[in-house]
XYZ file of C-alpha atoms in Angstrom:
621
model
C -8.080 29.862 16.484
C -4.426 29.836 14.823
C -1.669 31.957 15.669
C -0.399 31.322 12.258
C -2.592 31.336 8.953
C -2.356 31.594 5.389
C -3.453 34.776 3.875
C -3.877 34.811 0.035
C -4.356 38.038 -2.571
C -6.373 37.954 -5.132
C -7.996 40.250 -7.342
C -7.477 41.999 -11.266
C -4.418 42.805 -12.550
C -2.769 45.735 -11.959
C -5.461 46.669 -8.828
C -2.728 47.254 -6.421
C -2.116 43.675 -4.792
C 1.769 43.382 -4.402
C 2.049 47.591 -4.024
C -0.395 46.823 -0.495
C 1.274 44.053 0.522
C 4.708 45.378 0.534
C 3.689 48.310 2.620
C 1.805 45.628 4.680
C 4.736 44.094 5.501
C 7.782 46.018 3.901
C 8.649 43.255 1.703
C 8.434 43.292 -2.228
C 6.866 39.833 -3.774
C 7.658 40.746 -7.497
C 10.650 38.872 -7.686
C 11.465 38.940 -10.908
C 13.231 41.733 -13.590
C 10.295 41.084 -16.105
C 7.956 41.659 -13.234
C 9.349 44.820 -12.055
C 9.983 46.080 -15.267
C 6.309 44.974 -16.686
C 5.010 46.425 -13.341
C 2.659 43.250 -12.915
C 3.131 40.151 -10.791
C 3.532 36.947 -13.148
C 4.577 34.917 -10.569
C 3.945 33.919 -6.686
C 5.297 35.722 -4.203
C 5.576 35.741 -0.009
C 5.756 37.901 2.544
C 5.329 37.305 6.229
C 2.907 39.935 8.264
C 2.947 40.236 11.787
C -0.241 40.998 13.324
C 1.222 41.142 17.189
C -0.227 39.762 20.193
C 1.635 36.242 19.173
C -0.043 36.183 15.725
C 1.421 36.039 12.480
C 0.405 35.476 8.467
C 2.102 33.852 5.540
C 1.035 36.104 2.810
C 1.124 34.353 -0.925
C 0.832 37.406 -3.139
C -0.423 35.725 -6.913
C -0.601 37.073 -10.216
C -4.147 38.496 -11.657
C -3.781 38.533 -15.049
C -5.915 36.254 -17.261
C -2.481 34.693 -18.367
C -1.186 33.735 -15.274
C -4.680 32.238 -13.468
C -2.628 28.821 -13.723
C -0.316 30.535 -11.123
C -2.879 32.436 -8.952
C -4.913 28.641 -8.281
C -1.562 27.244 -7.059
C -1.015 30.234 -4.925
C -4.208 30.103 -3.553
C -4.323 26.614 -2.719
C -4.164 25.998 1.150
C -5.338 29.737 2.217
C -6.682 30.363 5.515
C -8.298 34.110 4.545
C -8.556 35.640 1.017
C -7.223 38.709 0.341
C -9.423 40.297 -2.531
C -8.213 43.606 -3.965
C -10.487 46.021 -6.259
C -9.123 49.407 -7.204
C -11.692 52.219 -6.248
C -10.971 53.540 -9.459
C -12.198 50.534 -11.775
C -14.469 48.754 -9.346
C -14.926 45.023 -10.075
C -13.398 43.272 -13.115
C -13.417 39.992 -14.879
C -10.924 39.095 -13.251
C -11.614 39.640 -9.418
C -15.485 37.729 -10.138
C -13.216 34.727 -11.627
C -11.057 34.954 -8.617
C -13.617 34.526 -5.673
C -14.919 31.489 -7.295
C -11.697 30.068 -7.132
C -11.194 30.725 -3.430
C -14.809 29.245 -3.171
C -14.305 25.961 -5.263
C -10.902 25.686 -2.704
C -12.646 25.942 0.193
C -11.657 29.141 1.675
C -13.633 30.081 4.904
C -12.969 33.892 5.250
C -11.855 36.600 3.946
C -11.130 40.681 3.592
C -12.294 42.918 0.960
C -9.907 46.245 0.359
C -10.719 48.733 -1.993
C -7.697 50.618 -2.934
C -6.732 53.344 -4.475
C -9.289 55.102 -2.816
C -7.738 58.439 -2.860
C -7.863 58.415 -6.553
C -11.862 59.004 -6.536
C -14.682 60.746 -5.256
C -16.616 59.662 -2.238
C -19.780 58.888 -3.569
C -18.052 56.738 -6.334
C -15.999 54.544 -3.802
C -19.071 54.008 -1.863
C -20.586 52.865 -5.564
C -17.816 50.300 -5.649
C -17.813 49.492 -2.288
C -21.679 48.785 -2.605
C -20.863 46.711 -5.908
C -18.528 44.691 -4.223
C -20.611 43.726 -0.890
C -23.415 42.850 -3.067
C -21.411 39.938 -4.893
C -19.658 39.070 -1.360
C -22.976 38.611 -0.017
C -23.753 35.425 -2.678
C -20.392 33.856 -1.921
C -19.583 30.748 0.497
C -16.672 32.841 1.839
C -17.666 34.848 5.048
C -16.535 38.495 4.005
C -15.402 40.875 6.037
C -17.005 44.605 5.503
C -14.842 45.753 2.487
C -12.031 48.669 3.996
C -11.354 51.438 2.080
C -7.457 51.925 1.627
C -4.273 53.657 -0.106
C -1.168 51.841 -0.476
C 0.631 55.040 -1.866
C -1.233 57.653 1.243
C -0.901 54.669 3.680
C -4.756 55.380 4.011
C -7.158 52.830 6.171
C -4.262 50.603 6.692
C -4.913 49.948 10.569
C -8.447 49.484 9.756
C -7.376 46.738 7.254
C -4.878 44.842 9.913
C -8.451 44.558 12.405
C -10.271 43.098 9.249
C -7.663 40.628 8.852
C -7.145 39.586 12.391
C -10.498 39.135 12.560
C -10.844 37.273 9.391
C -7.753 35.071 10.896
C -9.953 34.153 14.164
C -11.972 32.033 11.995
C -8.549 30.223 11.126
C -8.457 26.463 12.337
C -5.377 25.447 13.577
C -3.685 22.474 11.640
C -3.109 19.387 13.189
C 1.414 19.068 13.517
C 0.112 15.149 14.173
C -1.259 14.661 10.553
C 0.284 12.840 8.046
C 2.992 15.705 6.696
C 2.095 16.979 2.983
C 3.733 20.093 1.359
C 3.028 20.692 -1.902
C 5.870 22.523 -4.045
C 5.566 25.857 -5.449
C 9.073 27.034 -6.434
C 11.959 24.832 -6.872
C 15.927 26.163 -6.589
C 19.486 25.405 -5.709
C 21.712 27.049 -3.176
C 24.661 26.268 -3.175
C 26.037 24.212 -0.130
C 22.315 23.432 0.508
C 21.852 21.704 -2.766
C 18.182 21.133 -4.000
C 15.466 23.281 -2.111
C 11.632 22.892 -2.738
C 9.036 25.581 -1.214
C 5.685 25.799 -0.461
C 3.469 26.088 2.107
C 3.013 22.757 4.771
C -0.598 21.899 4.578
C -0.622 19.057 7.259
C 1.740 17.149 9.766
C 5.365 18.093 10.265
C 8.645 17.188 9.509
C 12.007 17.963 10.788
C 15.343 17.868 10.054
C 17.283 14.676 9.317
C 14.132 13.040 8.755
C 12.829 10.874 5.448
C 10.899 12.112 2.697
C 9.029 10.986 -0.473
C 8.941 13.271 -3.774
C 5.938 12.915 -5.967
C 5.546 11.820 -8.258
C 8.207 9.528 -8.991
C 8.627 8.407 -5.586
C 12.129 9.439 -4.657
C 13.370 9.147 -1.400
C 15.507 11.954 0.227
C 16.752 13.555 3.422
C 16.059 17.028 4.690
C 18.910 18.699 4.974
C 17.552 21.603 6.547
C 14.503 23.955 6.773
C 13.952 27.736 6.767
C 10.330 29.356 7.744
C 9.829 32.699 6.469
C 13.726 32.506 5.932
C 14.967 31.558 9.364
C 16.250 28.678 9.944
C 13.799 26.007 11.583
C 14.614 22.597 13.295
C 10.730 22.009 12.358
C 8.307 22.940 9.477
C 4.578 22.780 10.937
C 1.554 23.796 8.950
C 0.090 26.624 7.615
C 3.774 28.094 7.482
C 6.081 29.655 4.159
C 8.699 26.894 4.330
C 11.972 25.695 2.467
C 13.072 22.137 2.827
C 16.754 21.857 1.278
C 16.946 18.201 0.421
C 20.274 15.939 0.194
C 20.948 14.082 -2.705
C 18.013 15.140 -5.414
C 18.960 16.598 -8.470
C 16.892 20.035 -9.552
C 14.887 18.360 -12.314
C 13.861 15.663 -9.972
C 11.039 18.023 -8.846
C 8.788 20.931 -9.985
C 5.924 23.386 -9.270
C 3.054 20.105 -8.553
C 5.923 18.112 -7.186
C 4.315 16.513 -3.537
C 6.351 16.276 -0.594
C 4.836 13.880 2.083
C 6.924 11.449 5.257
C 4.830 8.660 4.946
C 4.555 5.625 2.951
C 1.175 5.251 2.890
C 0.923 7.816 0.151
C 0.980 6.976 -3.439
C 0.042 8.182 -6.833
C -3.461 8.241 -8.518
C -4.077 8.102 -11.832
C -8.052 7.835 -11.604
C -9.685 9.615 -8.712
C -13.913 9.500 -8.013
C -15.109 13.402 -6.748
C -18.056 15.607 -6.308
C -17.600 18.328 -9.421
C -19.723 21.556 -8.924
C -20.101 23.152 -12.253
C -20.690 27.238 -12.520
C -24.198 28.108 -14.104
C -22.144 29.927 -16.761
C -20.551 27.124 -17.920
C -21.251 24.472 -20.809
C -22.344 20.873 -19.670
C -19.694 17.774 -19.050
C -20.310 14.503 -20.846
C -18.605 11.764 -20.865
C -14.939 12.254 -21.732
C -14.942 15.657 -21.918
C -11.457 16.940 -21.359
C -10.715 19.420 -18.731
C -7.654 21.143 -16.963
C -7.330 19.881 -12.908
C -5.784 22.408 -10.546
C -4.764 19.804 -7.758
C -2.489 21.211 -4.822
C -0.410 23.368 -6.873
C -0.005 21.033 -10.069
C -2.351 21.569 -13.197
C -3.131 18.307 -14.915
C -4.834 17.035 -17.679
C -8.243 14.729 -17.044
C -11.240 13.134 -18.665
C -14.470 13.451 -17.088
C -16.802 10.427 -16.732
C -19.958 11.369 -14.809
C -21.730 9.087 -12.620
C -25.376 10.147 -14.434
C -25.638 11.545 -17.853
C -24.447 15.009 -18.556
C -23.306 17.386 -15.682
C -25.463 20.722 -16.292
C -24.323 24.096 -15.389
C -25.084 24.940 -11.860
C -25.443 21.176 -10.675
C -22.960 18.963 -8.456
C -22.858 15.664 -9.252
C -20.493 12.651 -8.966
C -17.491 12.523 -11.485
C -14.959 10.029 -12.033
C -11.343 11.966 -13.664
C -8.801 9.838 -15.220
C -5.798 11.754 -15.188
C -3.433 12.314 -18.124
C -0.332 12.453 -15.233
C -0.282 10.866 -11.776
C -1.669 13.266 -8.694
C -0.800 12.497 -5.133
C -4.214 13.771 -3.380
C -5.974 12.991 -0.434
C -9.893 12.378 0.628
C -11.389 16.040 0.976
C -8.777 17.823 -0.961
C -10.259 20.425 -2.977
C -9.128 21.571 -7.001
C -10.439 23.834 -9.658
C -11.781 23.053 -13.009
C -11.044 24.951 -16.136
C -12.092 24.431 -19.568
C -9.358 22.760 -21.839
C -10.003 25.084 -24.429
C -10.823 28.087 -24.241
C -9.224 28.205 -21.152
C -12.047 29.543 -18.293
C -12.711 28.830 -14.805
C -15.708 26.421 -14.830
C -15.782 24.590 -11.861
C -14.756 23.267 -8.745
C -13.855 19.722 -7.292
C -13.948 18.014 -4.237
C -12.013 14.247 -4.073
C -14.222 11.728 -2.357
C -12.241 8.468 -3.157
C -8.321 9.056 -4.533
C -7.628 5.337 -5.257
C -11.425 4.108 -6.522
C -11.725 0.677 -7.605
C -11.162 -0.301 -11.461
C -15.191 -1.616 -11.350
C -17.419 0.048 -11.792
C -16.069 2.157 -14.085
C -19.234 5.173 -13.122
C -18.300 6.313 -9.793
C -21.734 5.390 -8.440
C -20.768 5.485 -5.029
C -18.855 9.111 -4.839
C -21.995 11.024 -3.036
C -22.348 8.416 -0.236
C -18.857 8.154 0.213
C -18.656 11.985 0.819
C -20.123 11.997 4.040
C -18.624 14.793 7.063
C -19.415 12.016 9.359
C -16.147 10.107 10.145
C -18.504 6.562 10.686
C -20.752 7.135 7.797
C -17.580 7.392 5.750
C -15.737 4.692 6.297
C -19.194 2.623 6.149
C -20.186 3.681 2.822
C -16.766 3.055 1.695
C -16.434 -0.385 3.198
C -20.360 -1.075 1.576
C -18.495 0.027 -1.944
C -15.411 -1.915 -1.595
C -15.987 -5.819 -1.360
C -12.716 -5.916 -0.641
C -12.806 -4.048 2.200
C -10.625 -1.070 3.532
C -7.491 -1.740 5.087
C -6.813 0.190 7.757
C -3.217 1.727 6.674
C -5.708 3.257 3.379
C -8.145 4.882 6.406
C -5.562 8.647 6.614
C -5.301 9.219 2.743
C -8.259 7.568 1.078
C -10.601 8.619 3.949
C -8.961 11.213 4.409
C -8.801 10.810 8.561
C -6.284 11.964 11.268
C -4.309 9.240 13.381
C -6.856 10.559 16.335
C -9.821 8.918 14.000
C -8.314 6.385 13.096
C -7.464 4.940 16.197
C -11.162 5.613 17.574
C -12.215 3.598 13.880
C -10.096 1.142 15.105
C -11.364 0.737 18.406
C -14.836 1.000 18.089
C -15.680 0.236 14.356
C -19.310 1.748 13.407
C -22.226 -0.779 13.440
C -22.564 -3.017 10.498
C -18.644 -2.824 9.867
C -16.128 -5.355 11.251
C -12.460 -5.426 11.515
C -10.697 -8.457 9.972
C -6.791 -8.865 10.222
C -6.260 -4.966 9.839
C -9.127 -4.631 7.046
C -12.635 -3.016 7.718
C -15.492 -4.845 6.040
C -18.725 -4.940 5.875
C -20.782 -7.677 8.418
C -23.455 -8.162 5.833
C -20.779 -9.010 2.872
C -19.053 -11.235 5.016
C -22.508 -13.016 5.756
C -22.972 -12.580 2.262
C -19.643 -14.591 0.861
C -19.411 -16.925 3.410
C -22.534 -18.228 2.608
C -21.856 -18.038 -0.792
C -18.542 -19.794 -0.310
C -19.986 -22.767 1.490
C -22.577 -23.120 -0.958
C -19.970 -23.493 -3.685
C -18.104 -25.990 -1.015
C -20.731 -28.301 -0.554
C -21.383 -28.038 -4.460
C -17.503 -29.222 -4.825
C -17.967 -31.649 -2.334
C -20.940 -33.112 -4.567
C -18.837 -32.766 -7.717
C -15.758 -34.370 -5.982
C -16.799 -37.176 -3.763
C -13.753 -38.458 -3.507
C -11.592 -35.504 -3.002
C -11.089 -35.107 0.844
C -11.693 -31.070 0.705
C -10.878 -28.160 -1.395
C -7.676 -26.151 -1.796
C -7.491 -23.857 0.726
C -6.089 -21.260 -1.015
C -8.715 -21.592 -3.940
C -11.627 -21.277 -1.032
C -9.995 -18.533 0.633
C -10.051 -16.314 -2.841
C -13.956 -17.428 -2.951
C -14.295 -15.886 0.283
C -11.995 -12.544 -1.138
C -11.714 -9.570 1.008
C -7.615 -9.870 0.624
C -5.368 -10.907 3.390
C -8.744 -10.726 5.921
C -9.879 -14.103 3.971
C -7.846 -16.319 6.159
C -9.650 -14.501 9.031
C -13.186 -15.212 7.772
C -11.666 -19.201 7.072
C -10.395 -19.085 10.371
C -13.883 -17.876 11.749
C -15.645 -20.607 10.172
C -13.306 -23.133 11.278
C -13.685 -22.054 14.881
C -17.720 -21.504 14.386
C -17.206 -25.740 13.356
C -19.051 -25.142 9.862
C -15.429 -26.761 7.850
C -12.592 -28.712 8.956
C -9.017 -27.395 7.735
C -6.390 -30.564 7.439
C -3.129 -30.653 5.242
C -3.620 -27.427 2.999
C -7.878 -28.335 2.604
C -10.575 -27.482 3.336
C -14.168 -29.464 3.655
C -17.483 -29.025 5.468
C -18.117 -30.202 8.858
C -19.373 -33.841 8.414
C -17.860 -34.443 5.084
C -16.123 -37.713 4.404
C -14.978 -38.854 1.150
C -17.107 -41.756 0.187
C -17.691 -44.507 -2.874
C -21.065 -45.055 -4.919
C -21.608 -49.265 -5.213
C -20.797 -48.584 -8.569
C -17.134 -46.856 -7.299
C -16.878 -49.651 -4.511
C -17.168 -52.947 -6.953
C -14.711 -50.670 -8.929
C -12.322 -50.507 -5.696
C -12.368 -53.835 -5.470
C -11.033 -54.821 -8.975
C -8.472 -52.334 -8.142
C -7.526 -54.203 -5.240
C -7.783 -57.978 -6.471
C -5.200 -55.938 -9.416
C -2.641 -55.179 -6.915
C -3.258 -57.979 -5.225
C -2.455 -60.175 -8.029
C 0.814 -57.914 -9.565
C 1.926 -59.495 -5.905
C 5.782 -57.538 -4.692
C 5.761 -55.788 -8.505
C 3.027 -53.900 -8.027
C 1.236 -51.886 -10.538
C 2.564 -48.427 -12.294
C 0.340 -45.011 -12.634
C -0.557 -46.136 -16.263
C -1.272 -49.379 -15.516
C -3.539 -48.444 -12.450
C -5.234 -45.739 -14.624
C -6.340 -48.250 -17.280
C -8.461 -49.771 -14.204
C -10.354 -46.749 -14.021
C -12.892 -44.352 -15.817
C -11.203 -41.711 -17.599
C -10.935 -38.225 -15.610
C -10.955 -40.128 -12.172
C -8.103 -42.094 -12.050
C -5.954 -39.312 -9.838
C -9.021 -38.872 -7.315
C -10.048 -42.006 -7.582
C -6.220 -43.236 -6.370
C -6.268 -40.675 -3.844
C -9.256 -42.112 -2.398
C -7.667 -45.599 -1.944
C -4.219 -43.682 -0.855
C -5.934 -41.760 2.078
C -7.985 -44.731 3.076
C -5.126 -46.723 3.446
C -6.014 -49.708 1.532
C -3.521 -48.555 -1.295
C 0.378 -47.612 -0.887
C 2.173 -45.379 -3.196
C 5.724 -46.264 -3.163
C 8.517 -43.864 -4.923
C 6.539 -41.430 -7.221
C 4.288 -43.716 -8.642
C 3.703 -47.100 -7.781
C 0.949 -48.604 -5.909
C 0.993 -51.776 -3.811
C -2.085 -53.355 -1.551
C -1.388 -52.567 1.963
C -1.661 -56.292 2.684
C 1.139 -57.220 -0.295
C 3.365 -54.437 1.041
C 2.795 -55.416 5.132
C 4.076 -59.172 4.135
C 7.136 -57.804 2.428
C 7.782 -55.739 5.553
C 7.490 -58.371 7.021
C 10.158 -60.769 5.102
C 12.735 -57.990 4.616
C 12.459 -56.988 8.710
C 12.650 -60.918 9.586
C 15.882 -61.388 6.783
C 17.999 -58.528 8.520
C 17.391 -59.845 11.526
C 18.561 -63.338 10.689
C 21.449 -62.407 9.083
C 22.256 -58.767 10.718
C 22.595 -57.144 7.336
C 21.786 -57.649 3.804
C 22.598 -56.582 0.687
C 20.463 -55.954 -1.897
C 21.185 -59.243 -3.775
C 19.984 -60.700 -0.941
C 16.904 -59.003 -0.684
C 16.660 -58.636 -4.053
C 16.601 -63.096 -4.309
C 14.647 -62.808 -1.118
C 11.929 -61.142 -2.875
C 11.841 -62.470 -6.377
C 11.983 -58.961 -8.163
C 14.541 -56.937 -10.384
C 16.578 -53.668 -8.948
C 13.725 -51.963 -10.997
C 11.147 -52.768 -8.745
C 13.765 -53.348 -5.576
C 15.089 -50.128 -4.663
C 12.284 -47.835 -4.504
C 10.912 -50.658 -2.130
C 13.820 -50.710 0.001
C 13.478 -46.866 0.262
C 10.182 -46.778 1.569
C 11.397 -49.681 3.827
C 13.862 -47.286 5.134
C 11.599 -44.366 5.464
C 9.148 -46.367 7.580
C 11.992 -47.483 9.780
C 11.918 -50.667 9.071
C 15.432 -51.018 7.685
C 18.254 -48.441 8.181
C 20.765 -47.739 4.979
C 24.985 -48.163 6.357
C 26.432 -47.667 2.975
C 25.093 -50.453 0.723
C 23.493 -52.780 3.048
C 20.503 -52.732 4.840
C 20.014 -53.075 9.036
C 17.266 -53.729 11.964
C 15.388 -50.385 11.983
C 13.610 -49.433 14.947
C 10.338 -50.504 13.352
C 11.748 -53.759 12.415
């Protein structure tokens, strides 16, 4: 049970909502001239309640006229108990019937039915309306308190109406101050000496004063400058609670109503999110790009519908795929309302399974077995849906899990998922690629006989699953199924190796150098020894065997040629202490062409040692 919830009216317009509230709690929400001289709430409004014993409300008072629904979905977004007001003298409208579905599609667990006005009618017609009214409660989600019979203006049933809704608030879960820290914005201002201030109410984590923030969507970075709760000032903002976050350095227009605040980098936008979309019986069916409205948090957006299977039909829930006409920062289990685009009705309800889906497929086949209450079946069927895997930094916002869970995930993953270098994936894909990767590596090998290995970098993206590739490499290697040497990567067993046909062709190659003698024989000139296409792995063959030399970036010698003019240079020093390269170069019988790239190698194999422009003893001499 919370000591602090989130009460929210609803109800027709004009059926007493902001008139009970303010003598709830001696506060009026209609903030505005136009409201107080139209005598109807337009726009959202607060008020805090205390119930005593400890306990106290944040009430969101929203509009009920048809024109302002847009503002009544944002105000009821986060509620802990609904509020539902139905004048005794009209009974139930249009307007209250669209209201509790709303509260339903949002996931609203209780909530208090008060009939006012009630000293405006008889008592046989308020029980009428009274009866009315529990006999729609009775179909809905929303566990309903018995509706209370009340009169704003005589003060009539109000104590009875203050038990309802502490009782209604037991039922309140308290939210986690350990969360990740989310507050979406519902009015944005300046003060001066404050600067910028955003509102709303804190739906998870907590934040406090001096501390980083991120503004979605843009992603803007700020400060909070300071914080007021029910307009006190706060060193903290927890959840559940009517809070104002004046933020340094952020220009007014930098944020609106639908503006995110959140402390963590792991958030980011979404553009296309995969969810479960209940559709009301009343309403027409969904097919494939049919354009709705999206009440997310308190933003309204713009979205195209693709359904997983065929048409949506009233009354069903089904999996949906919405691509989003603006970004939406959302999280795993948030819920939203659907309206029509046009006309603009209520028709459904929302709940995201997956905000950051993958591109392919482009059906969200997978959204029902993703949305699974249980915190191991979830992050299984995601990790079966993502061949990638999951990283674990995705687990609080795309699984939508507290740090507590994700720590246990990360401790004990469930069976038949493994963690890899800070990824989750799934044991039988890894079996699955691995397999499929050596395949392809012993089909190279077969292809490339003379290659020593493949790229590593090229196998590692056939084994995919991101950064946790060079894990599964690293497994094989240490499992002794491939050998890893000098940025490749072969099977255990594999050496490079001639056909007799490749062999009798080696040897040409070799009587070649042999016979070019201290010249030695260009790339071109070696290539027109070989077939075409095979001259590069066909010289890296004879290179990693040894029997050939490249010297400078691309001349070949016979190891035999180049070990006797080792051995003549090494013997020449030695004699004379130094020589130039005149000396070497008469020694030798060659031109400076072919001279210096010798003597370079000469001096990288420490055989000689360059002192300005002669040549000494090296230690390999």
């Amino acid at each position: 049970m919370s000591d602090h919830f989130v009460i929210g009216t609803a109800g027709h317009v004009d059926h007493g909502k902001t008139a009970l509230v303010k003598v709830l709690t001696g506060v009026d929400t209609d903030r505005w001239e136009e409201e107080k001289r139209r005598g109807i709430t337009i726009d959202l409004g607060f008020a805090r309640l205390d119930l005593g014993d400890g306990r106290a409300a944040s009430i969101v008072d929203v509009p009920g006229h048809e024109d302002f629904i847009r503002n009544m979905v944002a105000g009821a977004t986060g509620v802990d108990v609904a509020l539902l007001v139905v004048a005794a003298d009209e009974g139930l409208m249009p307007q209250t019937l669209e209201h509790v579905s709303i509260l339903e599609f949002l996931g609203v667990k209780s909530g208090v039915a008060a009939v006012t006005k009630c000293d405006l009618v008889e008592a046989d017609w308020l029980e009428l309306v009274k009866s009315d009214l529990e006999d729609r409660l009775r179909e809905s989600e929303i566990q309903w308190e018995d509706p209370v019979a009340v009169s704003s203006m005589e003060g009539i049933g109000l104590d009875d109406l203050l038990t309802a809704i502490r009782d209604a608030g037991k039922n309140a879960v308290e939210r986690s101050t350990g969360d990740l820290f989310r507050m979406p914005v519902d009015r944005v201002f300046s003060v001066a000496g404050a600067g910028t201030v955003a509102t709303g109410t804190v739906w998870s984590g907590s934040i406090s004063v001096g501390e980083d923030v991120l503004i979605f969507p843009g992603h803007r970075r700020t400060r909070v400058r300071s914080i007021e709760v029910h307009g006190e000032a706060a060193s903290t903002a927890i959840p559940g609670r009517r809070t104002a976050l004046a933020l340094t350095g952020l220009d007014r227009t930098a944020l609106r109503r639908g503006s995110v605040v959140v402390s963590d980098d792991c958030w980011k936008e979404s553009r296309v999110v995969d969810v479960m979309l209940s559709l009301m019986p009343e309403a027409r069916a969904l097919s494939q790009r049919s354009r709705v409205r999206i009440h997310l948090g308190t933003s309204e957006i713009i979205a195209r519908v693709t359904p997983a299977h065929g048409d949506i039909q009233p009354g069903d829930c089904e999996a949906a795929r919405l691509r989003l006409e603006e970004p939406a920062v959302v999280r795993c289990g948030d819920r939203g309302v659907i309206r029509s685009y046009s006309p603009i009705t209520t028709i459904g309800g929302i709940v995201v399974v997956d905000p950051w889906p993958p591109a392919r497929p482009r059906r969200p086949v997978d959204a029902a077995s993703k949305y699974q209450r249980n915190s191991r079946q979830r992050l299984s069927a995601f990790v079966t849906a993502a061949r990638a895997g999951v990283a674990v930094g995705e687990l609080a916002v795309r699984l939508g899990f507290d740090p507590d869970t994700e720590r246990e995930l990360t401790k004990s993953p469930p069976e038949g998922v493994e963690l890899l270098d800070s990824i989750f994936v799934s044991s039988p894909d890894v079996k699955q690629v691995t397999d499929t990767a050596l395949d392809r590596l012993h089909l190279y090998h077969e292809t490339h006989p003379l290659v020593p290995g493949m790229d590593l970098e090229e196998f590692r993206r056939l084994v995919g699953f991101g950064s946790a590739g060079a894990s599964v490499v690293e497994r094989l290697r240490l499992g002794g199924r491939v050998v890893v040497d000098k940025g490749s990567v072969r099977l255990e067993g594999f050496r490079p190796r001639l056909s007799a046909a490749q062999a009798k062709m080696a040897d040409d190659v070799l009587d070649a150098l042999g016979a070019a003698g201290y010249q030695g024989l260009s790339s071109p000139e070696l290539a027109r020894l070989l077939p075409q296409d095979e001259e590069s792995a066909f010289t890296d063959f004879l290179v990693s065997g040894g029997s050939v030399v490249r010297v400078g970036e691309g001349r070949y010698y016979s190891r035999p040629v180049l070990e006797e003019i080792s051995s003549k240079v090494a013997e020449e020093v030695q004699r004379r202490g130094q020589a130039s390269p005149a000396e070497l170069k008469e020694l030798l019988g060659v031109t400076r062409k072919y001279l210096i790239p010798l003597l370079e190698w000469l001096d990288a194999k420490g055989v000689t040692v360059r002192k300005g422009d002669v040549r000494t003893a090296g230690p390999r001499a």
